[in-house]
Amino acid sequence: MPVIAPMPAARPSRITDLADRREGADDAMAAGTTVDHLTETYRTHYRSLLGLAALLLDDTASCEDVVQEAFIRVHSARSRVREPEKTLAYLRQTVVNLSRSALRRRILGLKLLSKPMPDMASAEEGAYDQLERDALIKAMRGLQRRQREVLVLRYFADMTEAQVAETLGISLGSVKAYGSRGIAALRVAMEAPA
């Protein structure tokens, strides 16, 4: 038959320890920063803390939010601030930490924004390309018929010189001659002011 042992004597002492701790916490609360002291610190140092946040952040709304949040956090943890004269130091450190967090969130937000495709042209580039195409078409129209045909087949249709010669029914030497004269004429036309 199992033997039932009496409860150990240590357990009542644990309950007593918990009661002592609660009393100690109440004493610490009394020794910590009071609401009145925190209110006075708010009145006295709000602007200087706002200035500190402004050095770390760029917009007024974020600075105000950070300072307000710092006061809320220090108010919530006022029992841990054993020496009331250190309240301002805790507030300053909290403002710095909250400002860092705000900056980290902004940087992360910027990284997560969709990035434009690397080969996407901007509107200005598109307009410039269109102007260049128009100038090239105008210059091509100013070439001799054979020069224009050779350049179009060679560079736009991507044919070899032999294929161009066969298509146009001319010799390979003629293709080279028309091609080089056509390119020289295009270069002059494209460099000339409009």
Short mmCIF file of C-alpha atoms in Angstrom, two decimals:
data_model
loop_
_atom_site.label_atom_id
_atom_site.label_comp_id
_atom_site.label_asym_id
_atom_site.label_seq_id
_atom_site.Cartn_x
_atom_site.Cartn_y
_atom_site.Cartn_z
CA MET A 1 0.00 0.00 0.00
CA PRO A 2 1.46 3.40 -0.99
CA VAL A 3 2.51 5.72 1.74
CA ILE A 4 1.16 9.25 1.55
CA ALA A 5 3.67 11.71 2.83
CA PRO A 6 2.62 15.01 4.38
CA MET A 7 3.16 18.17 2.34
CA PRO A 8 6.64 19.56 2.65
CA ALA A 9 7.14 22.61 4.78
CA ALA A 10 8.87 24.48 1.94
CA ARG A 11 5.61 25.16 0.10
CA PRO A 12 4.16 27.58 2.67
CA SER A 13 7.45 29.45 2.61
CA ARG A 14 7.08 29.86 -1.20
CA ILE A 15 3.69 31.42 -0.70
CA THR A 16 5.20 33.68 1.90
CA ASP A 17 8.01 34.54 -0.58
CA LEU A 18 5.42 35.48 -3.21
CA ALA A 19 3.61 37.70 -0.74
CA ASP A 20 6.92 39.33 0.19
CA ARG A 21 7.70 39.91 -3.47
CA ARG A 22 4.35 41.58 -4.02
CA GLU A 23 4.97 43.87 -1.10
CA GLY A 24 8.44 44.57 -2.50
CA ALA A 25 6.89 45.39 -5.87
CA ASP A 26 4.48 47.80 -4.21
CA ASP A 27 7.43 49.42 -2.41
CA ALA A 28 9.33 49.60 -5.73
CA MET A 29 6.30 51.23 -7.33
CA ALA A 30 6.33 53.79 -4.58
CA ALA A 31 10.07 54.27 -5.06
CA GLY A 32 9.82 54.37 -8.88
CA THR A 33 8.83 57.26 -11.13
CA THR A 34 5.44 58.65 -10.20
CA VAL A 35 2.80 59.80 -12.65
CA ASP A 36 3.21 63.36 -11.37
CA HIS A 37 6.96 63.27 -12.02
CA LEU A 38 6.37 61.86 -15.52
CA THR A 39 3.78 64.56 -16.24
CA GLU A 40 6.23 67.25 -15.13
CA THR A 41 8.95 65.68 -17.29
CA TYR A 42 6.53 65.78 -20.22
CA ARG A 43 5.83 69.48 -19.73
CA THR A 44 9.48 70.35 -19.30
CA HIS A 45 11.22 68.15 -21.88
CA TYR A 46 8.67 67.39 -24.62
CA ARG A 47 10.17 69.94 -27.04
CA SER A 48 13.75 68.80 -26.47
CA LEU A 49 12.74 65.18 -27.06
CA LEU A 50 10.90 66.26 -30.18
CA GLY A 51 14.10 67.97 -31.34
CA LEU A 52 16.05 64.77 -30.70
CA ALA A 53 13.60 62.80 -32.80
CA ALA A 54 13.79 65.46 -35.53
CA LEU A 55 17.53 64.91 -35.78
CA LEU A 56 16.91 61.23 -36.47
CA LEU A 57 13.72 61.36 -38.56
CA ASP A 58 12.66 63.62 -41.39
CA ASP A 59 9.00 64.47 -40.86
CA THR A 60 7.23 66.15 -37.96
CA ALA A 61 4.39 63.64 -37.70
CA SER A 62 6.80 60.73 -37.23
CA CYS A 63 8.76 62.70 -34.62
CA GLU A 64 5.62 63.44 -32.63
CA ASP A 65 4.53 59.81 -32.84
CA VAL A 66 7.92 58.61 -31.60
CA VAL A 67 7.97 61.00 -28.64
CA GLN A 68 4.39 60.15 -27.64
CA GLU A 69 5.16 56.43 -27.87
CA ALA A 70 8.29 56.95 -25.73
CA PHE A 71 6.23 58.61 -22.98
CA ILE A 72 3.65 55.80 -23.15
CA ARG A 73 6.33 53.13 -22.84
CA VAL A 74 8.11 54.85 -19.96
CA HIS A 75 4.76 55.40 -18.23
CA SER A 76 3.98 51.68 -18.57
CA ALA A 77 7.38 50.76 -17.14
CA ARG A 78 7.62 53.53 -14.55
CA SER A 79 7.90 50.99 -11.72
CA ARG A 80 11.24 49.86 -13.19
CA VAL A 81 12.67 53.37 -13.14
CA ARG A 82 13.89 53.29 -9.56
CA GLU A 83 15.48 56.71 -9.61
CA PRO A 84 13.14 59.47 -10.84
CA GLU A 85 16.08 61.61 -11.99
CA LYS A 86 16.84 58.94 -14.63
CA THR A 87 13.42 59.29 -16.24
CA LEU A 88 14.69 61.74 -18.83
CA ALA A 89 17.58 59.41 -19.73
CA TYR A 90 15.13 56.54 -20.22
CA LEU A 91 12.93 58.76 -22.38
CA ARG A 92 15.87 59.85 -24.54
CA GLN A 93 17.00 56.25 -25.06
CA THR A 94 13.44 55.20 -25.89
CA VAL A 95 13.14 58.04 -28.46
CA VAL A 96 16.40 56.94 -30.10
CA ASN A 97 15.35 53.29 -30.21
CA LEU A 98 11.90 54.07 -31.60
CA SER A 99 13.43 56.36 -34.24
CA ARG A 100 15.76 53.56 -35.32
CA SER A 101 12.82 51.20 -35.60
CA ALA A 102 10.88 53.71 -37.69
CA LEU A 103 13.84 54.12 -40.05
CA ARG A 104 14.24 50.34 -40.36
CA ARG A 105 10.56 49.99 -41.29
CA ARG A 106 10.93 52.71 -43.93
CA ILE A 107 14.01 51.10 -45.44
CA LEU A 108 12.30 47.72 -45.52
CA GLY A 109 9.26 49.31 -47.15
CA LEU A 110 11.45 50.86 -49.84
CA LYS A 111 13.16 47.54 -50.49
CA LEU A 112 9.82 45.80 -50.87
CA LEU A 113 8.41 48.32 -53.34
CA SER A 114 8.19 46.97 -56.82
CA LYS A 115 11.22 47.91 -58.84
CA PRO A 116 10.88 48.95 -62.49
CA MET A 117 12.14 46.46 -65.02
CA PRO A 118 15.78 47.22 -65.87
CA ASP A 119 15.09 47.28 -69.61
CA MET A 120 12.06 49.54 -69.30
CA ALA A 121 12.68 52.89 -70.91
CA SER A 122 11.47 56.05 -69.23
CA ALA A 123 9.05 58.37 -70.98
CA GLU A 124 11.89 60.73 -71.89
CA GLU A 125 13.93 57.92 -73.41
CA GLY A 126 10.91 56.77 -75.39
CA ALA A 127 10.36 60.27 -76.76
CA TYR A 128 14.06 60.60 -77.63
CA ASP A 129 14.04 57.21 -79.35
CA GLN A 130 10.97 58.24 -81.37
CA LEU A 131 12.71 61.45 -82.48
CA GLU A 132 15.78 59.45 -83.54
CA ARG A 133 13.63 56.96 -85.48
CA ASP A 134 11.84 59.82 -87.25
CA ALA A 135 15.18 61.41 -88.17
CA LEU A 136 16.53 58.07 -89.43
CA ILE A 137 13.44 57.44 -91.57
CA LYS A 138 13.72 60.94 -93.03
CA ALA A 139 17.43 60.40 -93.75
CA MET A 140 16.72 56.98 -95.32
CA ARG A 141 14.17 58.56 -97.64
CA GLY A 142 16.86 60.97 -98.83
CA LEU A 143 19.16 58.13 -100.01
CA GLN A 144 19.34 56.76 -103.55
CA ARG A 145 16.95 53.89 -104.19
CA ARG A 146 19.69 51.19 -104.41
CA GLN A 147 21.48 52.47 -101.29
CA ARG A 148 18.20 52.42 -99.34
CA GLU A 149 17.36 48.90 -100.58
CA VAL A 150 20.80 47.53 -99.66
CA LEU A 151 20.73 49.08 -96.15
CA VAL A 152 17.17 47.94 -95.43
CA LEU A 153 17.85 44.37 -96.50
CA ARG A 154 21.28 44.22 -94.87
CA TYR A 155 20.52 45.83 -91.49
CA PHE A 156 16.75 45.72 -90.97
CA ALA A 157 16.04 42.35 -92.63
CA ASP A 158 19.34 41.04 -91.23
CA MET A 159 20.48 39.45 -94.51
CA THR A 160 24.07 38.66 -95.41
CA GLU A 161 25.73 40.55 -98.26
CA ALA A 162 25.40 37.46 -100.48
CA GLN A 163 21.68 37.21 -99.76
CA VAL A 164 21.20 40.92 -100.54
CA ALA A 165 23.09 40.50 -103.84
CA GLU A 166 20.91 37.54 -104.79
CA THR A 167 17.67 39.30 -103.77
CA LEU A 168 18.46 42.49 -105.68
CA GLY A 169 20.14 40.69 -108.62
CA ILE A 170 23.38 42.67 -108.32
CA SER A 171 26.99 41.67 -107.67
CA LEU A 172 28.51 41.27 -104.20
CA GLY A 173 30.86 44.20 -104.92
CA SER A 174 27.90 46.43 -105.77
CA VAL A 175 26.20 45.51 -102.47
CA LYS A 176 29.37 46.55 -100.58
CA ALA A 177 29.69 49.79 -102.54
CA TYR A 178 26.02 50.79 -102.16
CA GLY A 179 26.13 49.85 -98.48
CA SER A 180 29.23 51.91 -97.62
CA ARG A 181 28.03 54.95 -99.61
CA GLY A 182 24.57 54.67 -98.03
CA ILE A 183 26.02 54.56 -94.49
CA ALA A 184 28.26 57.56 -95.22
CA ALA A 185 25.26 59.50 -96.57
CA LEU A 186 23.18 58.56 -93.49
CA ARG A 187 25.97 59.67 -91.15
CA VAL A 188 26.09 63.08 -92.84
CA ALA A 189 22.32 63.43 -92.83
CA MET A 190 21.98 62.44 -89.16
CA GLU A 191 24.73 64.82 -88.00
CA ALA A 192 23.35 67.78 -89.99
CA PRO A 193 21.18 70.15 -87.91
CA ALA A 194 17.47 69.83 -88.67
#
